[in-house]
XYZ file of C-alpha atoms in Angstrom:
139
model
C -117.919 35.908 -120.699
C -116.557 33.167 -118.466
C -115.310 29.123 -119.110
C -118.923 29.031 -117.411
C -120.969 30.863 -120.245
C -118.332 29.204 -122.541
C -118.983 26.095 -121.993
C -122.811 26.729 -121.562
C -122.822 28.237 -124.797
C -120.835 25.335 -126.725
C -122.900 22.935 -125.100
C -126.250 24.363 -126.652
C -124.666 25.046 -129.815
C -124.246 21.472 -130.500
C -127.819 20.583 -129.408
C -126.054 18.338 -125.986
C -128.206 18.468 -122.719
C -125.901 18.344 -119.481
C -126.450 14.642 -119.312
C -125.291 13.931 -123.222
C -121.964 16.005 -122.247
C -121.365 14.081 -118.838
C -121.844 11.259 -120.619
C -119.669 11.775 -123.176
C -116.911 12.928 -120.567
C -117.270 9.989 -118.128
C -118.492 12.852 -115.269
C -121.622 13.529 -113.410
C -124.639 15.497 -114.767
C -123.840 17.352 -111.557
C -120.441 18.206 -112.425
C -121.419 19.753 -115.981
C -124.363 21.884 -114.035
C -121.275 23.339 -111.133
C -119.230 24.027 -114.185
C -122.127 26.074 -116.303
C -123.174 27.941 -112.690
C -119.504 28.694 -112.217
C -119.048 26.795 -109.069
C -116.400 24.403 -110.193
C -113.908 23.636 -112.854
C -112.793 20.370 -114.568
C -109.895 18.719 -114.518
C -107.357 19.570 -116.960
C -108.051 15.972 -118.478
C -111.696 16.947 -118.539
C -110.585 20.176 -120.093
C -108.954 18.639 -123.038
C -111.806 16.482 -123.814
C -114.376 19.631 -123.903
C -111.980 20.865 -126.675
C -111.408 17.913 -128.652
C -115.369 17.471 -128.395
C -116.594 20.960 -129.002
C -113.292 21.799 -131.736
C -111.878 24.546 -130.070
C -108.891 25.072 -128.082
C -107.884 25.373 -124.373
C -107.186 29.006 -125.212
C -110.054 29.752 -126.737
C -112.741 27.626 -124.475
C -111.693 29.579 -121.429
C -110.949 32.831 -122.894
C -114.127 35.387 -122.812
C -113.742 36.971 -126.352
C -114.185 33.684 -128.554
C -118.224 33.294 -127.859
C -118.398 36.778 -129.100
C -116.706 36.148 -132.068
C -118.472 32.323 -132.535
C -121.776 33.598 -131.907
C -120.980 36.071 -135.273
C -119.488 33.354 -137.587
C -123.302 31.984 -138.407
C -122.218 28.501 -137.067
C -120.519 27.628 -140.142
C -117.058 26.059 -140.525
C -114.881 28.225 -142.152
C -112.412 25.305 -143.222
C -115.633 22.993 -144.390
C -116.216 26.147 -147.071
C -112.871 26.736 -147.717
C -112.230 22.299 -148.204
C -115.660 23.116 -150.629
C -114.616 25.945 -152.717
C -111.361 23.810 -153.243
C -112.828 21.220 -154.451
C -115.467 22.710 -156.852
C -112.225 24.467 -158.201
C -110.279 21.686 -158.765
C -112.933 19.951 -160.269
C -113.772 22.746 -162.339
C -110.346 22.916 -164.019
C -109.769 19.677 -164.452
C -112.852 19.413 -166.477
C -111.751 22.806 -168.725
C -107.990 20.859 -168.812
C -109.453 17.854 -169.944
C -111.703 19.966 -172.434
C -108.883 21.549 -174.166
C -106.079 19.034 -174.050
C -108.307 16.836 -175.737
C -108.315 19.588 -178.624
C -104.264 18.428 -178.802
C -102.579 21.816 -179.144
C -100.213 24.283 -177.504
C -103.711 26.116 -175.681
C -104.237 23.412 -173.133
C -100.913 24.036 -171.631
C -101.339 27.805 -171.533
C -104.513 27.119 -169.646
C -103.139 24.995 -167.719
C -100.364 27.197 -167.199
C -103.173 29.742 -166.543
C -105.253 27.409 -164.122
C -102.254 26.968 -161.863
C -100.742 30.252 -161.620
C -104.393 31.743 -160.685
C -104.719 28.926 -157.994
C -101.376 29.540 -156.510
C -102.100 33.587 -156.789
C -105.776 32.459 -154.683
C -104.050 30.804 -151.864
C -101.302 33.317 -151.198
C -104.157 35.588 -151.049
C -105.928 33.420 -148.535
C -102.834 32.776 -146.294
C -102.235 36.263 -146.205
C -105.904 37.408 -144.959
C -105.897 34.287 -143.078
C -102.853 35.373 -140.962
C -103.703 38.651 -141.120
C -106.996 38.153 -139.042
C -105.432 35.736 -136.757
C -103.344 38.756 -135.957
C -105.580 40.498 -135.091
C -107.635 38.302 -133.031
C -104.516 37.632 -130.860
C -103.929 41.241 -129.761
C-alpha cells in the first residue's frame, strides 16, 4: 500500500470526511483528495500533523506494511489495555494489602512481598515480548 491508501485508510478509520481532515490541517479539501488519488504529497509540516492527528509515526504513515498490520489489531489501543489491566491490578492488590495488613501480622508483608515480586516478574515479561515483536516488525 502507498502514503495514498495510508492516509485514505487512517482517514476512514477515524470516521473524518476529506473536508474534517483539511480542516483540521489548515489545507484544501482539494489537497486531501490529490493526496488519497496519489497525485500529490504534503508538506513535511503537513506530514507531521497527519501523525500527531492520526497517532502514528512518519515511518509508519508512509510505509506500506503498517495498514496491514492496523487493519489486524481490531482498532484497539494496545497501550489503552495495557494502562487498563494496570490499573485493575493495582487496584486489586491494594485492596488484598489493605485486607491483610489490617489483620496486623507478619502475612501482609509476605503478600505484599508476593504482590510486588509477581508485578515486577509481569512487566519484564511484557518488555520482553514487547521488544521482541517490535523486532520483528522492523526487519
Amino acid at each position: 500500500m502507498t502514503f495514498s491508501d495510508n492516509l485514505r485508510t487512517l482517514r476512514s478509520n477515524k470516521r473524518l470526511t476529506q473536508e474534517e481532515l483539511a480542516e483540521l490541517l489548515d489545507v484544501s479539501r482539494q489537497a486531501v483528495s490529490k493526496w488519497e488519488s496519489g497525485n500529490g504529497y504534503p508538506e513535511m509540516d503537513t506530514l507531521i500533523k497527519l501523525s500527531e492527528l492520526f497517532d502514528v509515526s512518519l515511518d509508519k504513515l508512509v510505509k506500506t506494511q503498517f495498514i496491514e498490520d492496523l487493519s489486524t489489531s481490531n482498532d484497539k489501543n494496545p497501550k489503552d489495555d495495557n494502562r487498563k489491566k494496570l490499573i485493575i491490578l493495582a487496584v486489586f492488590s491494594f485492596i488484598i494489602f489493605a485486607t491483610t495488613m489490617s489483620s496486623n501480622n507478619d502475612t501482609g508483608w509476605i503478600i505484599l512481598i508476593s504482590l510486588v515480586s509477581f508485578i515486577t516478574f509481569q512487566m519484564l515479561v511484557f518488555r520482553v515480548v514487547k521488544n521482541t515483536k517490535s523486532n520483528l516488525h522492523s526487519k
